[in-house]
Tab-separated table of C-alpha atoms and ligand atoms in Angstrom:
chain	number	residue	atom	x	y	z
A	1	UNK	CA	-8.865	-8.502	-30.043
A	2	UNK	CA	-10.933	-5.330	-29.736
A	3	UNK	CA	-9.083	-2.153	-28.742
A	4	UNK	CA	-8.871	-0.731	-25.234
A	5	UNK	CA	-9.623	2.691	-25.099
A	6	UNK	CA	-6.440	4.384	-22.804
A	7	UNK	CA	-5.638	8.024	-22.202
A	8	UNK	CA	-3.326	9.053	-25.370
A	9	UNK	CA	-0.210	10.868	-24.194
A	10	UNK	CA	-0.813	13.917	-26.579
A	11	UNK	CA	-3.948	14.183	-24.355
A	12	UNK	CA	-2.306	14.730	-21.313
A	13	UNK	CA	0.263	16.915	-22.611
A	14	UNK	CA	-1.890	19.096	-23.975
A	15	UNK	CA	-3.998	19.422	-20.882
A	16	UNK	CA	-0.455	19.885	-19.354
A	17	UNK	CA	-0.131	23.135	-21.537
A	18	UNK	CA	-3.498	24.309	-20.328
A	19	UNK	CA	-2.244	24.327	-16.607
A	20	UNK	CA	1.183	24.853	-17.101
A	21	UNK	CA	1.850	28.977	-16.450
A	22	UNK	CA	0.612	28.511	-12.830
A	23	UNK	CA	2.806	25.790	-12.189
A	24	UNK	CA	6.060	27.400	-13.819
A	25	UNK	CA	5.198	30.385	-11.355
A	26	UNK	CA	4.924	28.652	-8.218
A	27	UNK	CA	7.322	26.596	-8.788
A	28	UNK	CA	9.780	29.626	-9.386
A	29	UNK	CA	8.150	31.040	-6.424
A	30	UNK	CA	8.885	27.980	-4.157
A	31	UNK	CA	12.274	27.617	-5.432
A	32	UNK	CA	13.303	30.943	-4.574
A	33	UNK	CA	11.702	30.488	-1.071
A	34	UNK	CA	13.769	27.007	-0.384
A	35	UNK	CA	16.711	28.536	-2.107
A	36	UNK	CA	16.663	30.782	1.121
A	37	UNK	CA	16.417	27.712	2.966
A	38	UNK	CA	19.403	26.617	1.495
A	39	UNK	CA	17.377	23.987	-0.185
A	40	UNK	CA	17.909	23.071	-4.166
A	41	UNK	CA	14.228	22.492	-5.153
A	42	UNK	CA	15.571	20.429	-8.164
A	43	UNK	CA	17.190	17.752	-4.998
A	44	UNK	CA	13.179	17.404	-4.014
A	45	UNK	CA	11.640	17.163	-7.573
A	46	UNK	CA	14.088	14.105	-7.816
A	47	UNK	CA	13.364	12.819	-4.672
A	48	UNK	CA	9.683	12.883	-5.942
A	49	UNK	CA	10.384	10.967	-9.074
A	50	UNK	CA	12.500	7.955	-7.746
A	51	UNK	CA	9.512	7.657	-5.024
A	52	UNK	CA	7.410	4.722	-5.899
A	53	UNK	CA	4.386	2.802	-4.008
A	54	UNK	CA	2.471	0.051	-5.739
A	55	UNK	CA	-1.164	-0.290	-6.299
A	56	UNK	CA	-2.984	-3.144	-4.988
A	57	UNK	CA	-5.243	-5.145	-7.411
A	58	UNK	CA	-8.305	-4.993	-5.427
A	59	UNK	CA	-8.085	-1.502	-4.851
A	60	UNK	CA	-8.929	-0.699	-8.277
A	61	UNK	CA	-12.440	-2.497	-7.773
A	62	UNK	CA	-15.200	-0.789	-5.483
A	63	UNK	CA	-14.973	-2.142	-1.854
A	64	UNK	CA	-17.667	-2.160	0.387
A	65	UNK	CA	-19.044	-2.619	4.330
A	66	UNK	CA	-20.133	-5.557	5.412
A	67	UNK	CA	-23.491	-3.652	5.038
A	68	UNK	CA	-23.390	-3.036	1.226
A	69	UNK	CA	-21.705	-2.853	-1.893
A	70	UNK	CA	-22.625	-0.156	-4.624
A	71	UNK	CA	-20.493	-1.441	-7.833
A	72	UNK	CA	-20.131	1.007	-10.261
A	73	UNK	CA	-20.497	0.972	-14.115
A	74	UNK	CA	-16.559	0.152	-15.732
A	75	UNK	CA	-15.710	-1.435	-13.242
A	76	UNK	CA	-12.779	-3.980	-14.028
A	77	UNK	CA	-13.871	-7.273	-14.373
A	78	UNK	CA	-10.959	-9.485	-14.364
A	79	UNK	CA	-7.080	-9.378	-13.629
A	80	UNK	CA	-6.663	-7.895	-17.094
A	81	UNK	CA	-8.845	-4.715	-16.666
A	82	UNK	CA	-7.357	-4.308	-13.403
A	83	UNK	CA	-3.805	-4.113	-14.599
A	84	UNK	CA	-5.143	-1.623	-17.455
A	85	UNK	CA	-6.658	0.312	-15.086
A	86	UNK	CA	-3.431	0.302	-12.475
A	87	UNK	CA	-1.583	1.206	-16.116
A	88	UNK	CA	-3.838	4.089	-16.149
A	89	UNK	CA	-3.175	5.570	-12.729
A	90	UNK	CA	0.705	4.950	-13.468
A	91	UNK	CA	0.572	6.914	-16.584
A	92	UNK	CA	-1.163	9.904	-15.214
A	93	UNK	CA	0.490	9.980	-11.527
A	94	UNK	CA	4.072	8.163	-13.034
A	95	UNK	CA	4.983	7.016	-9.501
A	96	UNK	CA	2.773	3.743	-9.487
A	97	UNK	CA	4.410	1.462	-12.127
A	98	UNK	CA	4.593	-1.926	-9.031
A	99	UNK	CA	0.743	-4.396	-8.657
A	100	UNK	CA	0.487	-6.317	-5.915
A	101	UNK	CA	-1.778	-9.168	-6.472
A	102	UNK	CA	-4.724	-11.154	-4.580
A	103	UNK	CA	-5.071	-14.572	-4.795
A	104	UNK	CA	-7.067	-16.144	-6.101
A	105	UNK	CA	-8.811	-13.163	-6.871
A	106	UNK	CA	-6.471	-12.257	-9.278
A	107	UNK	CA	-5.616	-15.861	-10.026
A	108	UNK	CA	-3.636	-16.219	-13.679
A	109	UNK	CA	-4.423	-19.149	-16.031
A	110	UNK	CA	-1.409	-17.916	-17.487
A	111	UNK	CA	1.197	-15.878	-16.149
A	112	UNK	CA	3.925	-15.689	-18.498
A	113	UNK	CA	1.228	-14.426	-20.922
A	114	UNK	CA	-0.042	-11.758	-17.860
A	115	UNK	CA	3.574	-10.505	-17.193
A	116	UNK	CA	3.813	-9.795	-20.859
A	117	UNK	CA	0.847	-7.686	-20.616
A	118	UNK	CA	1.614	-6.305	-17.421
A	119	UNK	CA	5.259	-5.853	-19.274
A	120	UNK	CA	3.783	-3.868	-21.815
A	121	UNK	CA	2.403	-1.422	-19.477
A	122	UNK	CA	5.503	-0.932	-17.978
A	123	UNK	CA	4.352	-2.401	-15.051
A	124	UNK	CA	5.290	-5.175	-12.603
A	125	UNK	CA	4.410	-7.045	-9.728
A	126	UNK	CA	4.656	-6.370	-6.347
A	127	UNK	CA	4.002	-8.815	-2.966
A	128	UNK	CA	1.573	-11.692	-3.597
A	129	UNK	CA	-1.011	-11.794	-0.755
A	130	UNK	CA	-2.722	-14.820	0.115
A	131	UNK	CA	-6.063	-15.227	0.936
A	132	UNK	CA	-7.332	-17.577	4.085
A	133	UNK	CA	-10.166	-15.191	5.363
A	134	UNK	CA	-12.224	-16.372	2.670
A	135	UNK	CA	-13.538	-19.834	1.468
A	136	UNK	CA	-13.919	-20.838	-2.014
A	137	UNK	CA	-16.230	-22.194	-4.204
A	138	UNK	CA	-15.463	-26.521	-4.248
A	139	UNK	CA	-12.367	-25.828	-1.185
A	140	UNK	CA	-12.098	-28.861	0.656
A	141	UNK	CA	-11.963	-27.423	4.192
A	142	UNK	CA	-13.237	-24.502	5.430
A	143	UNK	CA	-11.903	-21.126	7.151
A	144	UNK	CA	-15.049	-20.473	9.243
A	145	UNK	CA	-12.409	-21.004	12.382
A	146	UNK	CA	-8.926	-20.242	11.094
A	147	UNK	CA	-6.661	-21.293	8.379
A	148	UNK	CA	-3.438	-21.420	9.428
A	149	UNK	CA	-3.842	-21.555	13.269
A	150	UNK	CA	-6.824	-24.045	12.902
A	151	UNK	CA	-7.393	-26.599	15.405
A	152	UNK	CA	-7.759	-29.058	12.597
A	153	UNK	CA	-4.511	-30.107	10.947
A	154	UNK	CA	-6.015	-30.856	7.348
A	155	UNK	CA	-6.937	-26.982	7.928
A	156	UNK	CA	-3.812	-25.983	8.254
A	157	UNK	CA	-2.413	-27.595	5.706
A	158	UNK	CA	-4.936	-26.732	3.208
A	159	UNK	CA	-3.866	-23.077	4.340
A	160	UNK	CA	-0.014	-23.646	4.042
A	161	UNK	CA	-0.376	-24.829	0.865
A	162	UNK	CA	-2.138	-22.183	-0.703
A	163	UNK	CA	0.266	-19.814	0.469
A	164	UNK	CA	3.009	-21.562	-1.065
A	165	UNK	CA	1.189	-21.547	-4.184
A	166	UNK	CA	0.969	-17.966	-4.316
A	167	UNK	CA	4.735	-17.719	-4.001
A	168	UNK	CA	4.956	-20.297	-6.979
A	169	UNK	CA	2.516	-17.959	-9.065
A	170	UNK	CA	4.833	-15.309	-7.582
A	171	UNK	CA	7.922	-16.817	-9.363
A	172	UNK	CA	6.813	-16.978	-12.163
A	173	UNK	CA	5.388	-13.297	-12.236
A	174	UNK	CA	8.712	-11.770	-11.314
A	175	UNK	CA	7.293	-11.095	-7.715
A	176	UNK	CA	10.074	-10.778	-4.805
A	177	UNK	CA	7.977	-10.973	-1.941
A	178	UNK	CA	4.508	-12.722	0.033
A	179	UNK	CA	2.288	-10.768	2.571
A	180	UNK	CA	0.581	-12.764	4.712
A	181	UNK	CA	-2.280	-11.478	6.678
A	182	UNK	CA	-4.826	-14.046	8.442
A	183	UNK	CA	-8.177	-13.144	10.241
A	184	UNK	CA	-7.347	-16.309	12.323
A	185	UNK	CA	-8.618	-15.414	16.086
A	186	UNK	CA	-11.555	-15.807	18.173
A	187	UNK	CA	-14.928	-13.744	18.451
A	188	UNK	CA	-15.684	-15.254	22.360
A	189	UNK	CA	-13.508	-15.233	25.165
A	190	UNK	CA	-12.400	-18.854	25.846
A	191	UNK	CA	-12.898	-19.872	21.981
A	192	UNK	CA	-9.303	-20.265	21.288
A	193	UNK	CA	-6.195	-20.880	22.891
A	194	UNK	CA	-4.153	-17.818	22.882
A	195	UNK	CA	-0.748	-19.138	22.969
A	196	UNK	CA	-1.608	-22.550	21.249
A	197	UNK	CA	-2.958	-20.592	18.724
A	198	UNK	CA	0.036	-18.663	17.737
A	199	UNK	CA	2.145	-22.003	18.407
A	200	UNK	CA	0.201	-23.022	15.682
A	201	UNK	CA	0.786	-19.995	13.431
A	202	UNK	CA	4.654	-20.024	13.828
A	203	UNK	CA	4.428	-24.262	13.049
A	204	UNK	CA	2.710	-23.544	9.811
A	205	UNK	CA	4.462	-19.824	8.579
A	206	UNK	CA	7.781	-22.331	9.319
A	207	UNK	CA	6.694	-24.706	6.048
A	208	UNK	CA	5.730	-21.543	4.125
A	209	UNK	CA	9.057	-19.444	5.027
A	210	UNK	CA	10.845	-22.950	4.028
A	211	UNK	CA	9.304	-22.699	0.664
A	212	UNK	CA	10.570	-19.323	-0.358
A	213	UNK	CA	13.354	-18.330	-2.699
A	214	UNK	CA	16.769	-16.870	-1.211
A	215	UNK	CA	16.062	-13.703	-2.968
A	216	UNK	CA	12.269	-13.565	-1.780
A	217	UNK	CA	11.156	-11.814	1.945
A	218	UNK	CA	7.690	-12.983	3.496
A	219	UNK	CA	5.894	-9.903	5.399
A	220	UNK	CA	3.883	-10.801	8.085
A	221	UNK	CA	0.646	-8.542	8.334
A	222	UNK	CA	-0.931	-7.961	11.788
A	223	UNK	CA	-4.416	-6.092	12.600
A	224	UNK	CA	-5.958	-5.501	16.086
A	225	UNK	CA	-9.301	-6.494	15.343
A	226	UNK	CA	-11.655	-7.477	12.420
A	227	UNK	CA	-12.604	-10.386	11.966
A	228	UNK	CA	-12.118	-11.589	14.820
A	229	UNK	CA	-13.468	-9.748	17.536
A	230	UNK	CA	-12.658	-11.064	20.691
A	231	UNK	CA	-9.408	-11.990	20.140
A	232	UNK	CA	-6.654	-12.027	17.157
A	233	UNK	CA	-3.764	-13.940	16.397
A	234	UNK	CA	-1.575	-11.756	14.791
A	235	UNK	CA	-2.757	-8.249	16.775
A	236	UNK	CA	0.240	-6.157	16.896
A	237	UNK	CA	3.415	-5.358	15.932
A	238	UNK	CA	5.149	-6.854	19.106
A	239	UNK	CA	3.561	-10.253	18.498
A	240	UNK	CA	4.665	-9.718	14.614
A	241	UNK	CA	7.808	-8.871	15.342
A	242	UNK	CA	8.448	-12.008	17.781
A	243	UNK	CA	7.364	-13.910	14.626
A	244	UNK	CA	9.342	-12.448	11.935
A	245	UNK	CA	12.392	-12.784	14.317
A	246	UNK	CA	11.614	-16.440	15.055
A	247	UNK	CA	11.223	-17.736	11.381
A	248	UNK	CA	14.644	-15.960	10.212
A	249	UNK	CA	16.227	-13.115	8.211
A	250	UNK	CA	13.950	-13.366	5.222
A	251	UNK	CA	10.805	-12.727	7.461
A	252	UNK	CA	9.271	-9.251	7.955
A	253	UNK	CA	6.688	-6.791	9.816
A	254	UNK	CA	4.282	-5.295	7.235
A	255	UNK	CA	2.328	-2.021	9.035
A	256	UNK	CA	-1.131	-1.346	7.742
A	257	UNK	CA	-2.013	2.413	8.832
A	258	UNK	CA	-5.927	0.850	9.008
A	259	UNK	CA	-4.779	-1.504	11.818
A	260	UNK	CA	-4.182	0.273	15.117
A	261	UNK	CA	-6.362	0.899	17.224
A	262	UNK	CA	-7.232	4.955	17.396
A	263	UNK	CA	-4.806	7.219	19.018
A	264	UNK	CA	-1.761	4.794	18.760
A	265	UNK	CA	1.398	6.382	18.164
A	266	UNK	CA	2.212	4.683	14.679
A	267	UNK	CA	5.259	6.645	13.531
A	268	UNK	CA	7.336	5.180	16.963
A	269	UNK	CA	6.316	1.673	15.509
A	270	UNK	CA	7.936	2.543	12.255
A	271	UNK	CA	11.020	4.041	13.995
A	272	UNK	CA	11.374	0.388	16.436
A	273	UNK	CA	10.750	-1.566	13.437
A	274	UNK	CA	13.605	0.112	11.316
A	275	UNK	CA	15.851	0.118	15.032
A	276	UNK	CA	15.111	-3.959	15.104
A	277	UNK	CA	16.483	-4.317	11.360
A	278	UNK	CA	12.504	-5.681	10.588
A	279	UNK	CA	10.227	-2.953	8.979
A	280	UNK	CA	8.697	-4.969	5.579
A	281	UNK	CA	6.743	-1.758	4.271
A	282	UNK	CA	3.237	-0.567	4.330
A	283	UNK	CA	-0.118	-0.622	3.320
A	284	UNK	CA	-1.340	2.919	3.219
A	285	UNK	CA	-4.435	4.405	3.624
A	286	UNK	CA	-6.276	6.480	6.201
A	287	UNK	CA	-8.552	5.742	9.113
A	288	UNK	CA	-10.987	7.476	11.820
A	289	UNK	CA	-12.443	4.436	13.705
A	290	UNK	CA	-12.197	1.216	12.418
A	291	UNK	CA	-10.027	-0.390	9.360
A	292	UNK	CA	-8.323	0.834	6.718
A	293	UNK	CA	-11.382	2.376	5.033
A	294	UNK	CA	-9.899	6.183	4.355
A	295	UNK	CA	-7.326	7.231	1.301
A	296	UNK	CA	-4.423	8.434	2.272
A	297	UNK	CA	-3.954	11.271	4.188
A	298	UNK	CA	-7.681	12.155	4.161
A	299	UNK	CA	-7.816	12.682	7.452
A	300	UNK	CA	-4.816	12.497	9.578
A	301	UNK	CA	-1.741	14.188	6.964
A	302	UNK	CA	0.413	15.061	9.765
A	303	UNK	CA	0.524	11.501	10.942
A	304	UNK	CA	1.697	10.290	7.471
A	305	UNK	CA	4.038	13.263	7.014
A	306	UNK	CA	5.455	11.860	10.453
A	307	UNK	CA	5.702	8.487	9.426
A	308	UNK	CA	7.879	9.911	6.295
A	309	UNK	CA	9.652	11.437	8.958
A	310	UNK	CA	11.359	8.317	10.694
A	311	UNK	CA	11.201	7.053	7.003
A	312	UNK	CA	13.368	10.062	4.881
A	313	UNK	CA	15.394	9.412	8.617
A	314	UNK	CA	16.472	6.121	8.315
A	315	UNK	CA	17.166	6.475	4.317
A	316	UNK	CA	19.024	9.211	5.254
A	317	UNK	CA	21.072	7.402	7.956
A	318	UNK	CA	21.466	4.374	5.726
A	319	UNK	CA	19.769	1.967	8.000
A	320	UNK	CA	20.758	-1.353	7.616
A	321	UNK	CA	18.192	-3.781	6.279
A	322	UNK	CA	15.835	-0.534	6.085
A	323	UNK	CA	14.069	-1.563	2.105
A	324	UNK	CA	10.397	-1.031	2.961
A	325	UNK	CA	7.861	-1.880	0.015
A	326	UNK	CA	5.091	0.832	-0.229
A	327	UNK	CA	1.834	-0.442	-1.460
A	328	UNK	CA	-2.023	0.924	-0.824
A	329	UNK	CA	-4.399	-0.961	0.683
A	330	UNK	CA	-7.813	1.517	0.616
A	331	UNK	CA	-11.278	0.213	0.086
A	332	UNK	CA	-13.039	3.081	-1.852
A	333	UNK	CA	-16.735	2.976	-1.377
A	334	UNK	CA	-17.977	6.146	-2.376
A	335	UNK	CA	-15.349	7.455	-4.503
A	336	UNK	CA	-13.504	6.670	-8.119
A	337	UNK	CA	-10.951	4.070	-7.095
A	338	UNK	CA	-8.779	5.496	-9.902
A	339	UNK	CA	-9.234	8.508	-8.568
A	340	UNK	CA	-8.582	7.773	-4.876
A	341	UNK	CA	-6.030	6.186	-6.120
A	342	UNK	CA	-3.839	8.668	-7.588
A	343	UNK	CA	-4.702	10.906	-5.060
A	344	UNK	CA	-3.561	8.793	-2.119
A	345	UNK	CA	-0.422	7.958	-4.183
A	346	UNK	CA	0.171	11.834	-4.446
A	347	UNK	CA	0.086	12.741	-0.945
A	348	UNK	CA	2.482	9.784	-0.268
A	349	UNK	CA	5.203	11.778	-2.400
A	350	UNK	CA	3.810	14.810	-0.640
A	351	UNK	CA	4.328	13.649	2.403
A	352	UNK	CA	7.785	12.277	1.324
A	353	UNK	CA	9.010	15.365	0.025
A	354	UNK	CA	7.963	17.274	3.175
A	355	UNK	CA	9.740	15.248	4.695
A	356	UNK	CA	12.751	16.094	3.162
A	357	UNK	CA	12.815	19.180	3.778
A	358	UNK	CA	12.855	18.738	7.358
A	359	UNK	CA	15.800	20.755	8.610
A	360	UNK	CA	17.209	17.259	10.730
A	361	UNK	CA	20.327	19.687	12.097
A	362	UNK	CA	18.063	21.781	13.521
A	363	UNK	CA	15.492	19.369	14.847
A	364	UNK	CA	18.803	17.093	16.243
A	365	UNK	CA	19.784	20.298	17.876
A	366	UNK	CA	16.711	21.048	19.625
A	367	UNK	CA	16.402	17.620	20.621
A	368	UNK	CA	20.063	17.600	22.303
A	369	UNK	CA	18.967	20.845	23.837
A	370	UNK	CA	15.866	19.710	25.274
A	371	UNK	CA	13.935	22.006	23.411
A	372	UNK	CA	10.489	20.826	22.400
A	373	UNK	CA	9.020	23.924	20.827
A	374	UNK	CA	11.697	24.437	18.561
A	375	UNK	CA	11.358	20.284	17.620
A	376	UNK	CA	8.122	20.824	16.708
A	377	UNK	CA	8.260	24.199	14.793
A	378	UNK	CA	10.884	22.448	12.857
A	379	UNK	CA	9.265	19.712	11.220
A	380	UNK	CA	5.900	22.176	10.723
A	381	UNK	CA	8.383	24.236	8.477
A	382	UNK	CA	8.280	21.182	6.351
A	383	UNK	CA	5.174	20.349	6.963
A	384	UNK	CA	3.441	23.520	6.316
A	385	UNK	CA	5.630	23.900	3.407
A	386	UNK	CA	3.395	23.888	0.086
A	387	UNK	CA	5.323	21.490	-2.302
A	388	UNK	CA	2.465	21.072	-4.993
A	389	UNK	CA	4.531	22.912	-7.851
A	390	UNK	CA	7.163	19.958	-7.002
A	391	UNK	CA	4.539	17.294	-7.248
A	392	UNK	CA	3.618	18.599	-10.230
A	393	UNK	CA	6.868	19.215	-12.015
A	394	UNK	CA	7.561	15.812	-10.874
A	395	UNK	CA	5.020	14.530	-12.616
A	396	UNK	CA	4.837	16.542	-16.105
A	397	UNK	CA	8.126	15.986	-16.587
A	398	UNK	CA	8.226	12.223	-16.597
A	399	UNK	CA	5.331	11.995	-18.888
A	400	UNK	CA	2.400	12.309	-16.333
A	401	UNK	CA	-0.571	14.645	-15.667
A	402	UNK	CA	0.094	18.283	-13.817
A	403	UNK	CA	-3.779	17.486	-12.624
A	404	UNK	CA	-3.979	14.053	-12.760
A	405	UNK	CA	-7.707	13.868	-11.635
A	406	UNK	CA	-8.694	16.829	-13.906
A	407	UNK	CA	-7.291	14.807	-16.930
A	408	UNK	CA	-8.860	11.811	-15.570
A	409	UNK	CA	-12.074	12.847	-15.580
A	410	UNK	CA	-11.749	14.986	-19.071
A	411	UNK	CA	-10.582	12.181	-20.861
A	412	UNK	CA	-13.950	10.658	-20.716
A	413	UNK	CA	-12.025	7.111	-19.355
A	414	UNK	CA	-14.300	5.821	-16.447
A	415	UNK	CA	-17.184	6.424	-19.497
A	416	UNK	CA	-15.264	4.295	-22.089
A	417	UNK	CA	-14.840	1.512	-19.663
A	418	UNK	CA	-17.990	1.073	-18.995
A	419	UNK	CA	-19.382	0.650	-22.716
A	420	UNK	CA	-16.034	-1.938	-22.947
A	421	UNK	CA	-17.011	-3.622	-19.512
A	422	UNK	CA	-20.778	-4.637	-19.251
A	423	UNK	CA	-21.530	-6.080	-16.036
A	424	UNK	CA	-21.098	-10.040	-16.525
A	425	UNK	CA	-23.343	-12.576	-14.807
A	426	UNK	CA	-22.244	-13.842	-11.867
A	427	UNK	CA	-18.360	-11.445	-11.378
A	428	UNK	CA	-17.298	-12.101	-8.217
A	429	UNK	CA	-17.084	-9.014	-6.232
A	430	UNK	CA	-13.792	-8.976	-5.125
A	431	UNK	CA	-13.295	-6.037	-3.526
A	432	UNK	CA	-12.957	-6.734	-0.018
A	433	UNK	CA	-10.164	-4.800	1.993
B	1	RM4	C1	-7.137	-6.992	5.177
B	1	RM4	C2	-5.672	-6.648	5.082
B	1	RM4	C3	-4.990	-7.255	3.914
B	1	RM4	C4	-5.826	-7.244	2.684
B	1	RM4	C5	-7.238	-7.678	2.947
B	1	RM4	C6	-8.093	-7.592	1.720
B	1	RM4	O1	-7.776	-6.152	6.100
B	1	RM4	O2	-5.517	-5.264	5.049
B	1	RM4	O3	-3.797	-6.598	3.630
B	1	RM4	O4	-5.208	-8.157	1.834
B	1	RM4	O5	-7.795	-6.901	3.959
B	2	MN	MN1	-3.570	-4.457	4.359
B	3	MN	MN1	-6.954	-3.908	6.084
């Protein structure tokens, strides 16, 4: 077996030591500040550590438009590469250690012998995700029209039971959960039957929710738009909630950031979701116009530090049923998907920790008071609050990078992957999002 270049943890600490004087200076700077605040910086740095999101498997691959793809040399090539790259990003960031897996992208021949590796790593796995958007090679019936809201029973079926295989390859890799997002819909007005069509989808999640383990929970996934474009099944969160509520206590709504249209107000869906006992999680990322094709608070940070708002909220009200699984979902086109990566992961514990520091007496107060100005200046004290030395301290102290893209890119990794990973005839690319 030939050895795997990875990024040695000497390396990282020493590149630590190069950094660290700033950071012990801001971050006695900062403390002082919050101590003012009444706020015990050591409560967020904690906060920061036990915050964890997992990385999906395709999101360590390039993605691409449906105009191009522009692969890039070390690329992973196979489920293996892909878990030593998400080991990678979990090493240097320390908040990543969950995968969530495509199949049959990331389909194992052996998955006792892939959870050892994974294992090793100190990683695990996250949701499965199923995929009927997509035929493949030698399948029987096609998805051209739907999978599991097909006209065609055989369709359906086909569909059901390739979801239920994921949660069997699920079992066995430790996995608790399934997502299941379709691109079932209709591109013409008049192609489908609305309501038949999610008759349809409830008939055939029913077989797949029947086939889950007691301990497992089944997130439903909806999307406006894409690929359907006239019309799709599963568009919102009202139509996902309806499901989740009629297929039973294991079933939830999963909210991909990418999947609004613009200008909706995503942080109240969060807060009805968590009121109706039925928020799943999230697929993170970032977007201007269309899908989910931004990292992480690239472009809109105060709408993810809001989210983290009703979030940090309902964790601190103890919610009931209120467990949501944070995962990425990002297609990363132009960028180093290890390096988008870590950085959307980062400004999820940013955005976290911000959160906490919201001052939710005050804010509570102005509310009650009808005072709107004062609402709002409240949560920009948290939000304008610069908790970098905390992300960092975070980090360093569990083992991880102060810089994590700096070290990255010093430690020469993307280069070493790419003499390990020649391009092979004929890889899939499978990094669709
Ligand atoms: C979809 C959706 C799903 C993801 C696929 C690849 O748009 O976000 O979560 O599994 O893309
Ligand atoms: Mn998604
Ligand atoms: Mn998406």
């Amino acid at each position: 077996m030939p050895t795997h270049f990875e990024i040695d943890d000497s390396f990282i600490s020493e590149h630590n030591q190069k950094t660290n004087d700033w950071v012990e200076e801001d971050y006695e700077h900062l403390s002082k500040k919050l101590r003012r605040q009444n706020v015990d910086i050591e409560d967020l740095v904690a906060k920061a550590q036990g915050f964890r999101v997992a990385i999906p498997s395709w999101g360590v691959g390039t993605g691409g438009t449906r105009f191009a793809r522009f692969p890039a040399a070390g690329e992973p090539r196979d489920i293996y590469e892909k878990l030593e790259d998400c080991a990678t990003i979990f090493k240097l960031v320390c908040s990543t250690p969950a995968v969530s897996l495509h199949i049959p992208w990331d389909k194992p021949s052996d998955a006792g012998d892939l959870r050892e590796f994974a294992r090793q790593r100190g990683l695990h796995f996250d949701a499965m995700n199923s995929n009927t958007f997509q035929d493949q090679p030698g399948q029987k019936h096609s998805y051209r029209f739907g999978s599991l809201t097909h006209p065609e029973r055989l369709v359906r079926e086909q569909a059901i039971a390739h979801n239920i295989e994921c949660i069997e390859i699920g079992k066995a890799l430790g996995s608790k959960a399934h997502t299941v997002w379709i691109g079932d819909g209709g591109n013409f007005p008049g192609q489908q039957h609305i309501r038949r069509a999610l008759e349809r989808y409830l008939e055939s999640m029913r077989e797949i929710y029947a086939a889950l383990p007691d301990d497992w929970r089944v997130f439903i996934e909806h999307k406006f738009y894409e690929p359907a474009f006239y019309s799709t099944v599963i568009n919102d969160w009202g139509t996902s909630y309806y499901c989740a509520r009629e297929l039973g206590s294991k079933a939830f709504c999963l909210v991909d950031l990418g999947h609004h249209a613009p200008n909706v107000n995503i942080e109240m869906i969060v807060a009805r979701l968590i009121q109706f006992g039925k928020l799943a999680g999230f697929h993170f990322n970032d977007s201007k116009y269309g899908d989910d094709d931004l990292d992480s608070g690239s472009v809109k940070p105060f709408q993810l530090f809001l989210i983290f708002n009703e979030l940090v909220d309902a964790e601190l009200n103890q919610e009931p049923y209120f467990n949501p699984a944070y995962m990425l979902d990002q297609s990363h086109n132009v960028t180093d998907p290890i390096e988008s990566l870590m950085m959307s992961a980062a400004e999820l514990v940013r955005a976290y920790v911000q959160a906490h520091l919201v001052d939710r007496q005050e804010l509570s107060d102005a509310q009650e008071k009808c005072d709107p100005l004062r609402a709002l200046a409240t949560l920009k004290q948290a939000f304008t609050t610069d908790v970098a030395p905390i992300l960092a301290v975070a980090r360093a102290r569990a083992g991880g990078a102060i810089d994590p893209i700096r070290t990255f890119r010093e430690s020469g990794y993307r280069q070493r992957k790419a003499e390990e990973r020649p391009v092979r005839k004929g890889t899939a690319a499978s990094g669709i999002v």
